[in-house]
Coordinates of C-alpha atoms in Angstrom, one line a residue:
X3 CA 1.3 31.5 -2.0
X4 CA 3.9 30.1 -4.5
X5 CA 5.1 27.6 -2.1
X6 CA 4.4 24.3 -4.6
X7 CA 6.9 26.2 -7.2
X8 CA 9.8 26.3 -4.8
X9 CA 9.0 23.0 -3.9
X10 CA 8.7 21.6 -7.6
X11 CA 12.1 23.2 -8.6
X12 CA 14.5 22.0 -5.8
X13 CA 12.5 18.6 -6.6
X14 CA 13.7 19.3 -9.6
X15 CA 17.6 20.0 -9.2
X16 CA 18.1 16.9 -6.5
X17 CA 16.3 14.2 -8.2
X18 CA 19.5 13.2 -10.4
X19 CA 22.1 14.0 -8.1
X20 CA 24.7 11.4 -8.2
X21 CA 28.6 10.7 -7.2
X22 CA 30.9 12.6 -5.1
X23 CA 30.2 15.9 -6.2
X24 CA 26.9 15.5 -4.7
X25 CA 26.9 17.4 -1.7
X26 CA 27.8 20.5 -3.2
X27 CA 25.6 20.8 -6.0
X28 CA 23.1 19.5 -3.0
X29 CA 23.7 22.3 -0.9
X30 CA 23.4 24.6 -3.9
X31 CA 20.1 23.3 -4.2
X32 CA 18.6 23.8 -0.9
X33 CA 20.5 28.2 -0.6
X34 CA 18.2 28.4 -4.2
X35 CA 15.1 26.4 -2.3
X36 CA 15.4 28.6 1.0
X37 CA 15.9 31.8 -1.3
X38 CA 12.6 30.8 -3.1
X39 CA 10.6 30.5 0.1
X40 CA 12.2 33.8 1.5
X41 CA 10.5 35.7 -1.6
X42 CA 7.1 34.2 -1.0
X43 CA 6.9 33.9 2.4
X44 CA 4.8 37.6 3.0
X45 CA 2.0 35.7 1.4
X46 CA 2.3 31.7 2.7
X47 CA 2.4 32.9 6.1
X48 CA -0.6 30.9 6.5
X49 CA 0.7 28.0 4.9
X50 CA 1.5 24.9 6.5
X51 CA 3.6 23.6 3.3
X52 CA 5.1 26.6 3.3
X53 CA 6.4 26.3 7.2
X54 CA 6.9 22.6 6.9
X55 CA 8.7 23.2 4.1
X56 CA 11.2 26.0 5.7
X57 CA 11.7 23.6 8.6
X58 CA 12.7 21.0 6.7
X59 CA 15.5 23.1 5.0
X60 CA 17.0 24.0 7.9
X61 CA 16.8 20.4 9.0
X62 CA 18.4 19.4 5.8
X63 CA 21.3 22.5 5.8
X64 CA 22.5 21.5 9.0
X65 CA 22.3 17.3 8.4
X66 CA 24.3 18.2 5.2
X67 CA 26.3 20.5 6.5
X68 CA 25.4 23.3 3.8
X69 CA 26.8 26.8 4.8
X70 CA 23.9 29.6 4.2
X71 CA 26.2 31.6 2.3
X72 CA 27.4 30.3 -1.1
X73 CA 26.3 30.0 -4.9
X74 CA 23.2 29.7 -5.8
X75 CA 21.1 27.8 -8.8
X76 CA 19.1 30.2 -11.1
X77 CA 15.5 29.6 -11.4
X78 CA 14.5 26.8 -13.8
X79 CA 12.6 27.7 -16.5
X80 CA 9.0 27.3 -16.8
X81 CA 6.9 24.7 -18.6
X82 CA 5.8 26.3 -22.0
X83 CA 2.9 27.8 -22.1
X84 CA 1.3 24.9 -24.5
X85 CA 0.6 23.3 -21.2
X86 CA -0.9 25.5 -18.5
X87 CA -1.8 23.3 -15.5
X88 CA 2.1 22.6 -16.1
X89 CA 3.6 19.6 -14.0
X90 CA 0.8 18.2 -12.1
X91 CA -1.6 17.7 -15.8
X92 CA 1.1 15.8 -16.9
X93 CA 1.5 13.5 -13.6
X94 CA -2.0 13.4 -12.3
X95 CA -2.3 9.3 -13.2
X96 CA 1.5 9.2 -11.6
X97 CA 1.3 9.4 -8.1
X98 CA 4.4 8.8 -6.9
X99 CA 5.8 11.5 -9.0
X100 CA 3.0 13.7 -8.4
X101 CA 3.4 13.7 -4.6
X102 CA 7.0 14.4 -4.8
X103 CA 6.4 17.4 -7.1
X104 CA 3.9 18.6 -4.7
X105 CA 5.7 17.8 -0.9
X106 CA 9.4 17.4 -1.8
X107 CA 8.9 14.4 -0.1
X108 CA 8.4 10.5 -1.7
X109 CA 5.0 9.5 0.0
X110 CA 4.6 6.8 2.7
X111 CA 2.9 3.7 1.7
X112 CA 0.8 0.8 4.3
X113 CA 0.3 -3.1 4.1
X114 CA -2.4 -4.8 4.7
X115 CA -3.2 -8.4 4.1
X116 CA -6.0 -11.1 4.4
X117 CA -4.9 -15.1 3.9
X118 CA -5.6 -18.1 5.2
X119 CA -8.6 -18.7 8.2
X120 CA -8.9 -15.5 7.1
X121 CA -6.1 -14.0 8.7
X122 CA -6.1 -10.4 8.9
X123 CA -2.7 -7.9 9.0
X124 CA -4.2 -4.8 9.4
X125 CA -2.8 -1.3 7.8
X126 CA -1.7 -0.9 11.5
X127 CA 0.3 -3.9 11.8
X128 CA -2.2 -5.5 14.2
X129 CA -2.9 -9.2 13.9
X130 CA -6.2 -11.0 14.3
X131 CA -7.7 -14.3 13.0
X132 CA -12.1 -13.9 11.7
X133 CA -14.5 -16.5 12.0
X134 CA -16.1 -13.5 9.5
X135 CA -18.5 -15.7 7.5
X136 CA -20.2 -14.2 4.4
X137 CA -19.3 -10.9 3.0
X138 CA -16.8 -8.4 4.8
X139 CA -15.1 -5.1 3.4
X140 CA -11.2 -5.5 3.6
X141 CA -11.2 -1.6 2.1
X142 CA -13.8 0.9 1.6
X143 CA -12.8 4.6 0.5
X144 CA -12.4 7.5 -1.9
X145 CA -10.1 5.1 -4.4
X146 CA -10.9 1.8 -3.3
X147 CA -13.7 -1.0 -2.3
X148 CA -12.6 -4.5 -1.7
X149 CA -14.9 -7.1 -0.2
X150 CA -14.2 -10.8 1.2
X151 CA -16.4 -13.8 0.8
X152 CA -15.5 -16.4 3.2
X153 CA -17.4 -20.2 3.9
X154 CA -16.3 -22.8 6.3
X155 CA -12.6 -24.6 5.7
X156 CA -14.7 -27.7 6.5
X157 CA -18.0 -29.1 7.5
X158 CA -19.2 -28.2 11.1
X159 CA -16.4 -25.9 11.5
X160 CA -15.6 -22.5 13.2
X161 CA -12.8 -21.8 11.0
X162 CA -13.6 -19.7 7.6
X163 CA -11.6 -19.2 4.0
X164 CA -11.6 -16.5 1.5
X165 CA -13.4 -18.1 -1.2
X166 CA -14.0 -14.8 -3.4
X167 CA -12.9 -11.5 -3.7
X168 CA -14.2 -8.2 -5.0
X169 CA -12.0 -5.4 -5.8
X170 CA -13.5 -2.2 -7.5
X171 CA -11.4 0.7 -8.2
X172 CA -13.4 4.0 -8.6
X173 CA -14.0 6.4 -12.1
X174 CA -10.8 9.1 -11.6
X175 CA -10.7 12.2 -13.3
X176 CA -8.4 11.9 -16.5
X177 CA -7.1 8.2 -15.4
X178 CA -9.5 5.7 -15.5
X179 CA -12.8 4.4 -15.9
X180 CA -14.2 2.7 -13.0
X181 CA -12.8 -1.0 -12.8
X182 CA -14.3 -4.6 -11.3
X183 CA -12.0 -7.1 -10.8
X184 CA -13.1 -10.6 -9.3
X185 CA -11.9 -13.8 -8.3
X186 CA -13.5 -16.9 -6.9
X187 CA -11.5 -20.2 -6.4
X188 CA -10.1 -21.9 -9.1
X189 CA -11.6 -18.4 -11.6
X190 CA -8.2 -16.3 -10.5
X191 CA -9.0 -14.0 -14.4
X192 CA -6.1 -12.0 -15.5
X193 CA -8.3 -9.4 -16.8
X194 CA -11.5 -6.9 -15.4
X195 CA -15.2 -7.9 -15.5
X196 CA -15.3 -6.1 -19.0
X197 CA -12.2 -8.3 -20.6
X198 CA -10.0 -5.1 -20.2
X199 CA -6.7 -5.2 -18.7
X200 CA -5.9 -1.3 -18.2
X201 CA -8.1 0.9 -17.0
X202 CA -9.7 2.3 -20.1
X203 CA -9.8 4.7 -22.8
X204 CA -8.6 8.3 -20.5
X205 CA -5.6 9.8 -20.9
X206 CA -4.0 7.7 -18.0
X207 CA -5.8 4.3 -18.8
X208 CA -2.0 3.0 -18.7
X209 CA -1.8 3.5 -15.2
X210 CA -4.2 0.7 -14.2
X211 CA -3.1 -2.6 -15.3
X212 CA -3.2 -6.0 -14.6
X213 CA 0.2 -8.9 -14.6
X214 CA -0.5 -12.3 -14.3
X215 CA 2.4 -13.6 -12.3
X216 CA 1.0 -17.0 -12.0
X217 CA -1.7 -18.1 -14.1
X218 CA -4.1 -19.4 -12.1
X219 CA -2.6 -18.8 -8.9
X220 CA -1.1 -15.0 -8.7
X221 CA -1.9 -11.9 -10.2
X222 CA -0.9 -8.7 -9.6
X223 CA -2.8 -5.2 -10.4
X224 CA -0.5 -1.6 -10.6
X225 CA -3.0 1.6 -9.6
X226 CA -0.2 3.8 -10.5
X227 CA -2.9 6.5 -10.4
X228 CA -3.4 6.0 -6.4
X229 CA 0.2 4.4 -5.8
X230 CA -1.3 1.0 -4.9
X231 CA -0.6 -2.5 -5.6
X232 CA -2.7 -5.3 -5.0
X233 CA -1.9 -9.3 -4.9
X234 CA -4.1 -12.0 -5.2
X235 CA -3.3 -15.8 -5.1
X236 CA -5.0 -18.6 -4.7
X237 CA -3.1 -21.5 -2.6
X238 CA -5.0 -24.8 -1.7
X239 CA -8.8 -24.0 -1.5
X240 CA -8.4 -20.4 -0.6
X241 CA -7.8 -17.1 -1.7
X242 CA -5.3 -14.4 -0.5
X243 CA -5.3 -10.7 -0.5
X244 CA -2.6 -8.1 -0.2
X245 CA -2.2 -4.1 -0.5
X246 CA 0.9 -1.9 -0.4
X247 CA -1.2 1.9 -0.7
X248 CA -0.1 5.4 -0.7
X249 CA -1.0 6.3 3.4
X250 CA -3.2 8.9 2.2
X251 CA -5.1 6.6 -0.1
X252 CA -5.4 4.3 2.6
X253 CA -6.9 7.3 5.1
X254 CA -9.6 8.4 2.5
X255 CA -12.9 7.4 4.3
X256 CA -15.6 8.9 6.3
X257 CA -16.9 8.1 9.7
X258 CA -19.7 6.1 7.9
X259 CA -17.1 3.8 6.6
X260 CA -15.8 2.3 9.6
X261 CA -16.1 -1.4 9.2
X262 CA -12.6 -2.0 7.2
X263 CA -11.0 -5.5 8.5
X264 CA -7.8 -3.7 7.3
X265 CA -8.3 -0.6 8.6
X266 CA -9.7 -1.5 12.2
X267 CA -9.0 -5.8 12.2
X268 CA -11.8 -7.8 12.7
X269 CA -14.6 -6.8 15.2
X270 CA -14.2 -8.6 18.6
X271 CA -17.0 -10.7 18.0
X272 CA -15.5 -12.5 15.4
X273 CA -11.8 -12.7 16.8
X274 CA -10.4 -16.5 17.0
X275 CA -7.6 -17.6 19.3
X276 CA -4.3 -19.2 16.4
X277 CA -4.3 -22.3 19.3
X278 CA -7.1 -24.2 17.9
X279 CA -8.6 -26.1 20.2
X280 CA -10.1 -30.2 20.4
X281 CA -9.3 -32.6 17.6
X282 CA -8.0 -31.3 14.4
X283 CA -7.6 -33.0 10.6
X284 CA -3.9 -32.9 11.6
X285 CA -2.0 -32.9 14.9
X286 CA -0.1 -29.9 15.3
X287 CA 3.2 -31.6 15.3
X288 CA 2.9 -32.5 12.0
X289 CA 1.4 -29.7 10.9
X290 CA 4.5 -28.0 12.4
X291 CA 6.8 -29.7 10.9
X292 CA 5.2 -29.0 7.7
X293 CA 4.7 -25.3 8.3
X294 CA 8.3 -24.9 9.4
X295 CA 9.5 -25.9 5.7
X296 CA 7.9 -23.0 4.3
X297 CA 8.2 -20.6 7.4
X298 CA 11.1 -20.9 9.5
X299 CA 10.9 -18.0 11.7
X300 CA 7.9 -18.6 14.2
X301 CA 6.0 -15.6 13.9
X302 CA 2.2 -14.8 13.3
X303 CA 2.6 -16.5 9.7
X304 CA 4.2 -19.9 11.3
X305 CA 1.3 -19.6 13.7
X306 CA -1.3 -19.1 11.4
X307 CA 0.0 -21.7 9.1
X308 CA 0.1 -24.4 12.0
X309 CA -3.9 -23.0 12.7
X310 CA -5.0 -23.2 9.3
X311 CA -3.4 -27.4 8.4
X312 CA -4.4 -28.6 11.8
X313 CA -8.0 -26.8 11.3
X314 CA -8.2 -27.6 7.6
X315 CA -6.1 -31.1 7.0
X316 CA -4.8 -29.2 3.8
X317 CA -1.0 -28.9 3.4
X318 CA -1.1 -26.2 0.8
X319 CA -2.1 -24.1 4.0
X320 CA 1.8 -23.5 4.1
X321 CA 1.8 -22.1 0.6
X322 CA -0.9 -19.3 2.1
X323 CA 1.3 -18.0 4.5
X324 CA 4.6 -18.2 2.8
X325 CA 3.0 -16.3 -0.3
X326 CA 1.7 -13.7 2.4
X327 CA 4.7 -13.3 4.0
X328 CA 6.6 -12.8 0.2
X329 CA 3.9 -10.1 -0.1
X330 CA 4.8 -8.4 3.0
X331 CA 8.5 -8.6 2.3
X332 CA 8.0 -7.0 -1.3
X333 CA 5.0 -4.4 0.2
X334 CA 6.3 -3.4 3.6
X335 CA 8.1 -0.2 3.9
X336 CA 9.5 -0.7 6.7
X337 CA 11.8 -4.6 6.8
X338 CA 11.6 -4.5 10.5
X339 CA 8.5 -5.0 10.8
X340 CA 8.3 -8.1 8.3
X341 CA 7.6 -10.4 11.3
X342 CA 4.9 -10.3 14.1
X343 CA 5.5 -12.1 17.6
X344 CA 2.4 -12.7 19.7

């Protein structure tokens, strides 16, 4: 079955198409893709690319338009033969690129974040606040392994902060070596364990590298390899996590690793209620007022924010949740659900 090379070339003939003569050459492009899967379809019959992608043609013809009858492209021609795995050996450490070769599709990508008490915005969009002391897995799969170390935001409380975090990104193929990155509060390193700030000597070492957006309070690490970013800040005497990652990064675990605060929220045991309750470091008025500076709209972040200053008595609580909230806004992919209401 041929299907990925019909795939590959109407990626191919679309991916520039600009201006008002778009929709012909467009509709060009899909008569030469629905040809292409015509001639190979006596052997993808099996295929479920293959009928996902004939489905999504016809979709495509008729949202665009397209008659079935009309000029068609001739077949691109192939890769020389100086490079034999042809596309994909040349994209493996690009995902995005890679995926779109391979599905015709750009991929879909997940958010997850962990900031404040901790607060935890799960892959899934649901919303919970951890008592979670000690160590907890945020991710754990294939690609990734992230773990949180929390302590209490004060003496003789209930309330816990991320104090350090562990991120490892696992040896892949041609693209990297495997990776540690870790920061603890007030030690946020713009570089790996090993002083390196890409990930290694392999073909697609590039593909792995760390910015610091703030020293000392924001970096930023690009898995291009696995379509992931990561953020981690520091604000006040806490640390903050957040993920945007390829879905099917995000799915790649087994049954045995089911505790993931990100993927499943925190267990029920250790779910706390945002109203905090008996006498705080701040009353919540002021801590409202202060949160509402930073957060205006009164969602889960303005909620959390109110938590974490009355529970903690520390202002720069509001810098927490308005740098999570930036996060979402530059990781979500979908805007509308930038704000949470419980």
């Amino acid at each position: 079955c041929k299907i990925l090379r019909c795939n590959s070339e109407y990626v191919a003939a679309t991916l520039h198409l600009r201006g008002p003569g778009r929709s012909a050459a467009f509709c060009t492009a899909l008569r030469s893709y629905s040809r292409c899967t015509r001639r190979t379809a006596r052997t993808c019959r099996g295929d479920l690319a293959f009928h996902s992608a004939v489905h999504g043609i016809e979709d495509l013809m008729i949202q665009n338009n397209c008659s079935r009858e009309g000029p068609t492209a001739p077949p691109r021609p192939r890769l020389p033969a100086a490079n034999p795995r042809g596309f994909e050996s040349l994209d493996i450490c690009d995902y995005e690129r890679s995926f779109l070769y391979k599905h015709g599709r750009p991929p879909g990508f997940q958010h997850c974040a962990a900031f404040g008490d901790p607060h935890i915005r799960t892959f899934h969009d649901d919303f919970h606040t951890c008592r979670v002391e000690g160590s907890w897995p945020l991710l754990d799969n294939e690609y990734l392994f992230v773990q949180a170390t929390s302590s209490p935001v004060a003496k003789g409380s209930n309330a816990t902060v991320t104090s350090k975090l562990t991120i490892i990104f696992k040896n892949m193929k041609e693209c990297i070596d495997q990776k540690v990155y870790q920061a603890e509060l007030d030690n946020l390193p713009a570089a790996f364990q090993d002083g390196s700030v890409n990930g290694g000597a392999r073909p697609g070492g590039s593909s792995l590298a760390i910015v610091e957006r703030s020293p000392g309070r924001h970096v930023e690490i690009r898995a291009g390899y696995i379509g992931t970013t990561i953020a981690v800040r520091q604000a006040g005497r806490q640390l903050s996590f957040s993920i945007r990652a390829a879905e099917e990064v995000a799915r790649a675990f087994t049954d045995e690793q089911d505790l993931q605060l990100c993927v499943g929220g925190c267990p029920r045991s250790q779910r706390m209620s945002r109203s905090p309750r008996g006498r705080g470091r701040v009353p919540p008025d002021t801590a409202r007022a202060l949160c509402r500076e930073m957060l205006p709209v009164e969602d889960v972040y303005f909620q959390s924010c109110v938590f974490d200053v009355v529970t903690s008595g520390d202002a720069n609580f509001t810098m927490a949740a308005h740098g999570a909230l930036e996060d979402a806004r530059l990781f979500l992919p979908d805007t509308e659900k930038l704000h949470i209401f419980q």
